[in-house]
XYZ file of C-alpha atoms in Angstrom:
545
model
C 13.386 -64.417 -3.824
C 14.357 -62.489 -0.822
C 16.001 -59.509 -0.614
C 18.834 -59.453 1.920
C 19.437 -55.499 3.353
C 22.930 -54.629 4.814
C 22.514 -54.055 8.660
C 24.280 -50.574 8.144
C 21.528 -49.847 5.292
C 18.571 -51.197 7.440
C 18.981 -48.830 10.652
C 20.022 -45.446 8.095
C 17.223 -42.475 7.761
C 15.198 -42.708 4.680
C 15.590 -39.521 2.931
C 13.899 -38.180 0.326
C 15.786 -36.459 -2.389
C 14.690 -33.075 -2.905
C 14.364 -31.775 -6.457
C 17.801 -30.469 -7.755
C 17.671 -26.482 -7.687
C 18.075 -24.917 -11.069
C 21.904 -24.445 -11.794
C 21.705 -20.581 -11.926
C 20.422 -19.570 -8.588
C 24.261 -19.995 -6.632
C 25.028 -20.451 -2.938
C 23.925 -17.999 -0.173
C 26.358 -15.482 0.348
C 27.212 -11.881 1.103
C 26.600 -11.426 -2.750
C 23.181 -12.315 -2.874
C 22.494 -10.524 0.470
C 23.292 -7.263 -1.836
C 21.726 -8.142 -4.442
C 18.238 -8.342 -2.515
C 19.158 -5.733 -0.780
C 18.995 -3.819 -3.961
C 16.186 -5.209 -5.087
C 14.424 -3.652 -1.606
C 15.896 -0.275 -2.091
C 14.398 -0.566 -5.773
C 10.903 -1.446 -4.265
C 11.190 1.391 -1.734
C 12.231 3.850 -4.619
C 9.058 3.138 -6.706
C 7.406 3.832 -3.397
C 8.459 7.126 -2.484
C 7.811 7.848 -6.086
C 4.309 6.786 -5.516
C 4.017 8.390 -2.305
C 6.259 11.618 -2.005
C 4.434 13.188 -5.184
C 1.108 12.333 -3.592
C 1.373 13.879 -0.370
C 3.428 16.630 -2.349
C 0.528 17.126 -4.683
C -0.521 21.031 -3.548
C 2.921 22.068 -3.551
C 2.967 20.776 -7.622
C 0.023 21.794 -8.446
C 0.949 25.314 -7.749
C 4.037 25.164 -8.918
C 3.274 23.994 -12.312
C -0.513 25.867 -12.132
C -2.289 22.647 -11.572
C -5.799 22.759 -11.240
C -7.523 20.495 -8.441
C -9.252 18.151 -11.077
C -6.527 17.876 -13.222
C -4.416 17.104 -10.470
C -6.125 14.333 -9.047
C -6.040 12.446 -12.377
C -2.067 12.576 -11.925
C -2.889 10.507 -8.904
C -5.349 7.677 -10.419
C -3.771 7.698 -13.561
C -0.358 6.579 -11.716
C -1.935 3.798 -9.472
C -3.954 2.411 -12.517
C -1.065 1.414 -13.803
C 0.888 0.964 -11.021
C -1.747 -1.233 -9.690
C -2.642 -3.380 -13.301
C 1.568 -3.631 -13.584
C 2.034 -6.011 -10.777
C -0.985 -8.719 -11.426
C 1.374 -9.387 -15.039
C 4.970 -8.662 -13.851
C 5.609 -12.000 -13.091
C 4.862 -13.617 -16.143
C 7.556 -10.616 -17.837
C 10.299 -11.535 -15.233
C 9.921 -15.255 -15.858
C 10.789 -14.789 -19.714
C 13.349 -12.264 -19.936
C 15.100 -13.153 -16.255
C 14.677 -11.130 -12.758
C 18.224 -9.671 -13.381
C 17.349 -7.863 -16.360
C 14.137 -7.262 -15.567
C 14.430 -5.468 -12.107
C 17.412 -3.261 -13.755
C 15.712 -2.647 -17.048
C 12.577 -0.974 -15.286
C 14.086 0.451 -12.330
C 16.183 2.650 -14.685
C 13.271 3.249 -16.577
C 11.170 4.679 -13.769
C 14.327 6.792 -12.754
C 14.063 8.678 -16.053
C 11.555 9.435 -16.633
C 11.858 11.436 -13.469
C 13.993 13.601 -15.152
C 11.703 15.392 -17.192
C 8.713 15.483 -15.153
C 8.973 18.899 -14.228
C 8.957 19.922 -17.302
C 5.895 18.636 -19.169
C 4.104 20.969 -20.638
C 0.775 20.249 -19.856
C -0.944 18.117 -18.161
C -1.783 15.779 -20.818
C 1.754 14.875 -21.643
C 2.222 14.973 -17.607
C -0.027 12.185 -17.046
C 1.152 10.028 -19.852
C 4.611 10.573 -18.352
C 3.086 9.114 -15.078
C 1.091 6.243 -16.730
C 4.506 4.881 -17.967
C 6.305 5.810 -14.856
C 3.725 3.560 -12.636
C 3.718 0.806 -15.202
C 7.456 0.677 -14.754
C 6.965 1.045 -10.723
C 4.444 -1.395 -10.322
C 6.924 -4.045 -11.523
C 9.137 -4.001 -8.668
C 7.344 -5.023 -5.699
C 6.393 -8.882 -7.019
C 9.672 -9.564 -8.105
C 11.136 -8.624 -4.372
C 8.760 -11.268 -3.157
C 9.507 -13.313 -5.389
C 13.317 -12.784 -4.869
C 13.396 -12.846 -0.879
C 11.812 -16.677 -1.573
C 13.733 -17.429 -4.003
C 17.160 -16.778 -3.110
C 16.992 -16.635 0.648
C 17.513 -20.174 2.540
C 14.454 -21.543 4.101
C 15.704 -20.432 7.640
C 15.999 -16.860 6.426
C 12.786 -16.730 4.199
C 10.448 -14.913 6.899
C 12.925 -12.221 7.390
C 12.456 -11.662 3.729
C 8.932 -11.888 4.475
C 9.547 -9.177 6.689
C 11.999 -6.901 4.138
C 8.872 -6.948 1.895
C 6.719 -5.964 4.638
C 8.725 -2.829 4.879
C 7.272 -1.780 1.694
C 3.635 -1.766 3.667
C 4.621 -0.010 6.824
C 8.080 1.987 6.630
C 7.674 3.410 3.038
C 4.609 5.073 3.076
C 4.906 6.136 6.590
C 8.225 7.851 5.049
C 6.445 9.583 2.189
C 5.338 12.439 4.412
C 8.974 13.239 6.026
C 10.618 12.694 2.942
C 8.159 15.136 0.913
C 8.804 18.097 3.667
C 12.732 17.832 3.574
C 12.512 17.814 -0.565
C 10.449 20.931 -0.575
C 11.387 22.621 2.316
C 15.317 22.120 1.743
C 15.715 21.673 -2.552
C 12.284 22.670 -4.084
C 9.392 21.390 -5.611
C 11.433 19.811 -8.501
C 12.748 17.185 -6.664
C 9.185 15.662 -5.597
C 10.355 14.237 -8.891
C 14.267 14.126 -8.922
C 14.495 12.318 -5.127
C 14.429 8.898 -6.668
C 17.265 8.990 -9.315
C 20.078 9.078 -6.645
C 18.532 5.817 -5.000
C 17.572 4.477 -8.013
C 21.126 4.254 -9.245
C 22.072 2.739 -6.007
C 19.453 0.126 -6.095
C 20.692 -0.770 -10.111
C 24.723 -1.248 -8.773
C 23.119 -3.802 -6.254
C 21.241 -5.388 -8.102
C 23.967 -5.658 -11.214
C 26.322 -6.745 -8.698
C 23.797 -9.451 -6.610
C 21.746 -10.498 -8.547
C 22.434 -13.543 -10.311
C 21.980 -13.678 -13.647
C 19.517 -15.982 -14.928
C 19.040 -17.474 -18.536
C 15.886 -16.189 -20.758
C 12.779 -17.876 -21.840
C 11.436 -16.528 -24.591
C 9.847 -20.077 -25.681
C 6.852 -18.885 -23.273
C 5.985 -16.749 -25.729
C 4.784 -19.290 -27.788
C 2.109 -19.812 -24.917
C 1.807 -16.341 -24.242
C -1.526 -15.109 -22.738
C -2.777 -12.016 -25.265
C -6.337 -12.223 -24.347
C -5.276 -12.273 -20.624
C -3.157 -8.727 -21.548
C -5.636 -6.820 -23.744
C -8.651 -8.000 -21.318
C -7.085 -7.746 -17.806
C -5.026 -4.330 -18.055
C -7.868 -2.073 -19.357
C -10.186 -4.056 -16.424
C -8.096 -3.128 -13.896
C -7.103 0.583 -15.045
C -10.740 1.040 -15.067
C -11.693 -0.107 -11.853
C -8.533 1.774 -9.973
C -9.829 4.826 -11.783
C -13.291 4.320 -10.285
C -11.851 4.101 -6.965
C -9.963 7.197 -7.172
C -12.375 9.545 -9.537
C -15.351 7.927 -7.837
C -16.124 10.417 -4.902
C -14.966 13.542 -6.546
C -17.439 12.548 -9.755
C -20.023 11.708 -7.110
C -20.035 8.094 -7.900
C -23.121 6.665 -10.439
C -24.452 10.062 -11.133
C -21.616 10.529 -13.260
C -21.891 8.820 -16.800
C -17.696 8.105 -16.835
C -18.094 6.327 -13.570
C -20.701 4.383 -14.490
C -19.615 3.597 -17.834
C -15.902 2.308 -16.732
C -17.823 0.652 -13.588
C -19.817 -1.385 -16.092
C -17.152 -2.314 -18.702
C -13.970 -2.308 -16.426
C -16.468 -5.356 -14.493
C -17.594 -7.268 -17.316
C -14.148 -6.891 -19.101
C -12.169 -8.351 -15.241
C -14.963 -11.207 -15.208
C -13.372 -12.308 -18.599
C -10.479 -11.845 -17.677
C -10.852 -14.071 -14.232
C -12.535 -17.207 -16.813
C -9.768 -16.599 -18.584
C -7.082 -17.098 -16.106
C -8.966 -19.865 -14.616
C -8.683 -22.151 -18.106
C -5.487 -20.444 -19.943
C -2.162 -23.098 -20.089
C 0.018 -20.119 -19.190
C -1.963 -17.819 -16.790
C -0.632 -14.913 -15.084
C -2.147 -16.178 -11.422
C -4.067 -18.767 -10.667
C -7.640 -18.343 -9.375
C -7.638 -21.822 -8.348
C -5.437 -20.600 -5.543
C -8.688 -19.282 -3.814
C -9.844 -22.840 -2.979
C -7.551 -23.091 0.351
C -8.644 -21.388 3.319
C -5.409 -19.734 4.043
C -5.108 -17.969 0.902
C -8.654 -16.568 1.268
C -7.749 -15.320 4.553
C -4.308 -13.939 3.663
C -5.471 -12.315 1.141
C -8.880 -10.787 2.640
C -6.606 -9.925 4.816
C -3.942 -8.095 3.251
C -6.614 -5.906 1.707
C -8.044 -5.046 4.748
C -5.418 -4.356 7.140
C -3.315 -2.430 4.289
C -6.544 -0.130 3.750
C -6.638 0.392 7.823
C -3.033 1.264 7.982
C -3.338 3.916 5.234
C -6.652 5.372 6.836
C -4.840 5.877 9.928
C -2.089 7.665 8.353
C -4.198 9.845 6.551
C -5.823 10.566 9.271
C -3.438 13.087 11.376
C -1.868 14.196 8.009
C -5.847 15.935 7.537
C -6.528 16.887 10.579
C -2.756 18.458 11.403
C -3.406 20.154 7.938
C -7.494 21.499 8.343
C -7.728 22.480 11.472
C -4.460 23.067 12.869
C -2.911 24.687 9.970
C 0.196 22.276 10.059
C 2.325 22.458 6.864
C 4.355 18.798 5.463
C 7.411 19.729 7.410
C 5.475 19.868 10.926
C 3.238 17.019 10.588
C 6.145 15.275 9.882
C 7.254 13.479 12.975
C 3.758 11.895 13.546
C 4.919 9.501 10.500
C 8.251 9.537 11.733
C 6.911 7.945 14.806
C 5.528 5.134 13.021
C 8.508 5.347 10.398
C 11.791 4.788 11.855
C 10.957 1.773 14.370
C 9.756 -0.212 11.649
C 13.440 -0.764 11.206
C 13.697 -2.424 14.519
C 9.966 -3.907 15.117
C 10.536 -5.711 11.658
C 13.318 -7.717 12.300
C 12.097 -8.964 15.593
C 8.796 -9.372 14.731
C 9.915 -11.726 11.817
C 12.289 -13.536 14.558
C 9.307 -14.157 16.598
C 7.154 -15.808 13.826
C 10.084 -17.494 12.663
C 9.859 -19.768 15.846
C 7.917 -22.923 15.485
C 6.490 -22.308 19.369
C 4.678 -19.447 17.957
C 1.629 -19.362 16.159
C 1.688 -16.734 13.515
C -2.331 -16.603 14.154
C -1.963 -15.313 17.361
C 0.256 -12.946 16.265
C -1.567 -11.543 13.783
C -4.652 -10.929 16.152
C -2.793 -9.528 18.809
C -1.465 -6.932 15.936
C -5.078 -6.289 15.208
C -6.381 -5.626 18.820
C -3.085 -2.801 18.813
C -4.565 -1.177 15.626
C -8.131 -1.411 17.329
C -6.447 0.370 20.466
C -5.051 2.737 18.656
C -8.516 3.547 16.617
C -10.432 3.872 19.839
C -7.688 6.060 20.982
C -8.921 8.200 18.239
C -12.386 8.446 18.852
C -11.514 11.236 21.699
C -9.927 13.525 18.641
C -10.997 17.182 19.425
C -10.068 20.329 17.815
C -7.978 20.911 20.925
C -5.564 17.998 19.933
C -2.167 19.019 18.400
C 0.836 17.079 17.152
C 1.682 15.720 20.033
C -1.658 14.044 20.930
C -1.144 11.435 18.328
C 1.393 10.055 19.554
C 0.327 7.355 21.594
C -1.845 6.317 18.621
C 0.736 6.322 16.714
C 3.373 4.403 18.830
C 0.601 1.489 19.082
C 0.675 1.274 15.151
C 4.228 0.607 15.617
C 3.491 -2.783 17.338
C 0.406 -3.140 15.405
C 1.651 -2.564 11.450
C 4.374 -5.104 11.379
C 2.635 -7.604 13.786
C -0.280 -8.207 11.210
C 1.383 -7.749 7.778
C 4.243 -9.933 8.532
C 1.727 -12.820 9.299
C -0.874 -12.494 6.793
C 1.970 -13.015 4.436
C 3.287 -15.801 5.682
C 0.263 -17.248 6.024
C -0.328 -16.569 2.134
C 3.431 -18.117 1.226
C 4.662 -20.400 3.420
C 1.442 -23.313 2.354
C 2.923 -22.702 -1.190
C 5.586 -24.546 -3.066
C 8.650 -23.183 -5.238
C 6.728 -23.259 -8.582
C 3.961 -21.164 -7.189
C 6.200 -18.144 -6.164
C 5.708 -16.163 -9.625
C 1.616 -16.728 -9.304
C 1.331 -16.133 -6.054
C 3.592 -12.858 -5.514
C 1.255 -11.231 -8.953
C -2.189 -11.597 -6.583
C -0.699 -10.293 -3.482
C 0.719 -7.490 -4.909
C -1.982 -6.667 -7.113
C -4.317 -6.419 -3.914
C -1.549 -5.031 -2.169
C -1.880 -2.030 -4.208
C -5.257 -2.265 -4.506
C -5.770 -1.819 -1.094
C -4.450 1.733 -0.815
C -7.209 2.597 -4.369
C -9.922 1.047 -1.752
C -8.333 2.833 1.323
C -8.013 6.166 -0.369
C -12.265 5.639 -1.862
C -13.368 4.924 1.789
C -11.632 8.016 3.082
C -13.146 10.504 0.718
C -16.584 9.128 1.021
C -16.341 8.160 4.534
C -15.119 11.487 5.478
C -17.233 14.043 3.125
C -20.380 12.149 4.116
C -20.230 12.111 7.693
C -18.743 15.691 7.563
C -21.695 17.005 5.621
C -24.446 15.015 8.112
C -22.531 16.606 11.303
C -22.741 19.574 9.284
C -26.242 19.663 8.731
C -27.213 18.963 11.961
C -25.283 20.989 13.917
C -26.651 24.482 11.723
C -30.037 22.654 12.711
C -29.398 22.289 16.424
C -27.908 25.729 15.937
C -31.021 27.089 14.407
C -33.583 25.248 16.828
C -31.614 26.863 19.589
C -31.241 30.172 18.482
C -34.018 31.831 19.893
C -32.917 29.784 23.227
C -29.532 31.445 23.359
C -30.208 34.960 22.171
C -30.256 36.606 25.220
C -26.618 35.205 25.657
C -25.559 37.462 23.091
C -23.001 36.896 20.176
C -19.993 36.439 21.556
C -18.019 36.361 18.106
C -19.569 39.622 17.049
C -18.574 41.123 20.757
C -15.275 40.082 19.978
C -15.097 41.867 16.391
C -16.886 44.990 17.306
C -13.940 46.694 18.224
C -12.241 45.751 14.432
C -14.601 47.871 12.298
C -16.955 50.904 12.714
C -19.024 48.948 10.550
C -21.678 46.699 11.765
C -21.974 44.875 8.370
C -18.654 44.159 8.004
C -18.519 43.231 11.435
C -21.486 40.841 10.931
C -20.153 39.249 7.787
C -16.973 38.623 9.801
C -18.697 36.941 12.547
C -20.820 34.667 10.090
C -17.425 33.835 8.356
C -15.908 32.362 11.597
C -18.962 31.036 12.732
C -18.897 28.913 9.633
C -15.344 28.123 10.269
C -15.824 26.647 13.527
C -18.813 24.536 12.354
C -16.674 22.776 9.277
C -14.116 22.408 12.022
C -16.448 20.205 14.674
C -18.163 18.429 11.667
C -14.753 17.407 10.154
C -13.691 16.007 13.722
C -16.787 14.587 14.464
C -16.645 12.690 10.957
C -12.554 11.210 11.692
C -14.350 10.330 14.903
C -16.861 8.371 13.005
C -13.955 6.438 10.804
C -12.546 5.893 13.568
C -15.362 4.225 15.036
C -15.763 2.228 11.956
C -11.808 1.115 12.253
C -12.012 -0.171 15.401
C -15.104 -2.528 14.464
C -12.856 -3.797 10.820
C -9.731 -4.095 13.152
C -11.526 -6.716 15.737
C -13.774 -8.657 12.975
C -10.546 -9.101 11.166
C -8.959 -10.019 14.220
C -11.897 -12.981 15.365
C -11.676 -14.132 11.327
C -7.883 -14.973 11.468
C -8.233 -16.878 14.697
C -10.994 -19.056 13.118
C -10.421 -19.036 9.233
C -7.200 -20.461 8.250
C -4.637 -23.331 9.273
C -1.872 -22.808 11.535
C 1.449 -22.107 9.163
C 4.931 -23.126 9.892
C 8.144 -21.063 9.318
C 10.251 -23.392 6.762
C 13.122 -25.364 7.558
C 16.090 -26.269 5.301
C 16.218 -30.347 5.101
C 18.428 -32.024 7.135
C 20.178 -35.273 6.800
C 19.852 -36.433 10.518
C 16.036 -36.501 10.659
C 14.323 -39.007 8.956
C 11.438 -38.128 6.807
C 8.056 -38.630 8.376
């Protein structure tokens, strides 16, 4: 029997329905624009709480008579957490709803603020920061989740590119922001700074967000070996990362012993996710090309971009002397553009003419420039010399993070938001452990080899250079009747200007090393993954191909 079509039927587009959206997430509007604009200021918060206190870390340690060791378990304590919160935050939001999630531990990580100051020791201290980077670390996968999930497709890369401010304008703000706190209000609010915003970011978000329903039927499925495995994995491998070149590595019998168990315990943990019904990201994801790239990616270039910053912020602060407040507008140059670059960076990608690829490596031949820029650094530079390195990490930052992310999100469909935003965060902060590891070894190492060998160049070409005189000790003689003193004087300076070279000679070396990471990453992008396309809301003109 044959079927007779209408001619009106015959010559219409066939379209394909697309799945109906789920009833709670309502129409695009100035509300939701606030909402997700709160949920960024929330992500930036937990930022500058990460961040400010870091950088602010000598002026709180005296304050609150701080040792040096102690001190730096404040920091790794904070990112283990911080860092183990986001690779299970989206299974959390999921059940009990983004709304109530995002307010409930924004609030949380604002109060604990409040009695930071006044811990009193540092035990209770870095229990107090444990919870307040669990609570931290929550934030930034839900605003990636939330900028794809509420944002129309045509707007989804400038969300893209509101996340990416958490990479490039926050922590090039910690530095600023930590100088005006201390300088202008005191040490106590290197705490306090974030309650203000925080409240803020909770009225936007109460009055934005919209308020999905609660699941708590997934925790019939809900993954306890994945929990009691994964977080104690990843805590221990952070803390390795950030205890590791203070404890001089293997030698030490913590480092070893977390090295060993934090690795076995994360390769359960990985089986685990790989098999589990309900897992909390899927490894599978690691199959496509794209995602291995993105990801690679993201660690690396996130790791550059901090090694860069710290960077000036030790040199400025060895050698020149520089306190917060006058190092501050090197970060500021990198900073406040973001703000512009962002936008029209995400514009740019958002094109389909452009390949986000291409983008991405030219971003990574800017950082190179900038990096070989560096390798001229002399104990002559001041402030002002960075700035042309700095002003190419303005093009640079937001030209490679804004791809790599796409190129991580825009191959994935709606249902794999939650388990894709939990691995790129989790590397995300990962990146900064691995950054902050290569920096202290990187840096100590090299500085102790140019140390060595310049006290043996010295002392080969002493006897060479004696009839030259000491022209230190001339200068002194005229300070003390004393030859000894005068002598231990001149030793003390000459020792001075030797840890001087050897610590510029060893930021020379990283560097070195930067611009080499900066152009492999940039060939491996061109050649590793598929070309990506900026999404496109359906239309019922165009017929489905």
């Amino acid at each position: 029997m044959k079927t007779i079509i209408p001619p009106h039927a015959a010559s219409a587009p066939v379209i394909h329905a697309s799945p109906p959206l789920p009833s709670y997430i309502p129409p695009f509007g100035l509300r939701t624009v606030i909402g997700c604009l709160g949920m960024l200021l929330a992500v930036h918060v937990a930022g500058f709480n990460e961040h400010v206190t870091e950088i602010g870390l000598s002026d709180i340690r005296g304050a609150m008579h701080i040792g040096h060791d102690e001190g730096s378990w404040l920091i790794s304590i904070y990112e283990a957490f911080n860092i183990a919160a986001m690779a299970f935050t989206p299974w959390f939001y999921m059940t009990f709803s983004i709304y109530r999630f995002s307010i409930f531990m924004t609030a949380v990580m604002a109060l604990l603020s409040i009695p930071a100051p006044f811990m009193a020791d540092v035990t209770s201290l870095c229990i107090l920061r444990a919870f307040q980077g669990l609570a931290g670390g929550c934030l930034p996968p839900v605003l990636m989740t939330v900028m794809l999930k509420y944002l129309p497709p045509q707007l989804r890369v400038f969300g893209i590119g509101g996340y990416a401010m958490s990479a490039t304008f926050g922590p090039n703000l910690g530095l600023p922001l930590e100088a005006f706190w201390f300088e202008t209000m005191g040490w106590h609010w290197l705490y306090w700074e974030i309650i203000p915003l925080a409240a803020i970011a909770v009225g936007m978000m109460a009055y934005g967000l919209p308020r999905d329903p609660m699941h708590f039927e997934r925790f019939e499925k809900f993954n306890w070996l994945g929990l009691v495995v994964g977080l104690p994995a990843i805590c221990s491998l952070v803390t390795v990362l950030y205890q590791g070149d203070r404890l001089d590595w293997f030698r030490s019998p913590l480092i070893t012993s977390l090295t060993f168990w934090g690795t076995a315990a994360f390769i359960v943990f990985v089986i685990n996710e790989a098999f589990h019904p309900s897992p909390y990201f899927r490894i599978q994801y690691w199959r496509s090309r794209n995602i291995q790239a993105a990801l690679l990616s993201l660690v690396g270039i996130l790791a550059v971009c901090s090694m860069m910053a710290e960077i000036p912020a030790t040199y400025l602060e060895a050698v020149r002397g520089y306190r917060p407040l006058q190092a501050a507008p090197v970060s500021l140059v990198v900073a406040l553009p973001q703000l512009i670059m962002l936008p029209l960076i995400a514009a740019l990608c958002n094109s389909r003419k452009v390949d986000c690829r291409f983008v991405l490596a030219g971003g990574m031949l800017c950082l190179a420039a900038s990096a070989w820029l560096g390798t001229w650094l002399t104990v002559d530079w001041v402030r002002d010399n960075f700035y042309p390195l700095q002003i190419l990490q303005v093009f640079g930052q937001p030209m490679t993070v804004i791809p790599t992310l796409m190129l991580a999100t825009m191959a994935m469909g709606p249902a794999d938001g939650p388990f894709i935003s939990g691995m790129v965060n989790m590397l995300k902060g990962l990146a900064n452990a691995v950054a902050y590891a290569l920096f202290a070894a990187l840096s100590r190492r090299r500085e102790q080899y140019h140390s060595t060998m310049l006290l043996d160049h010295h002392g080969t070409q002493a006897l060479a250079l004696q009839g030259m005189g000491n022209p230190i000790a001339h200068q002194l003689s005229g300070t003390s009747p004393d030859a000894g003193h005068v002598a231990r004087n001149s030793l003390q300076i000459f020792h001075t200007y030797v840890r001087e070279q050897s610590l510029v000679l060893a930021l020379n070396d990283i560097y070195a090393v930067l611009v080499c990471v900066c152009l492999g990453y940039a060939v491996m992008n061109l050649l590793l993954p598929h070309r990506v396309y900026p999404p496109r809301a359906p239309s019922p003109n165009t017929p489905a191909r």
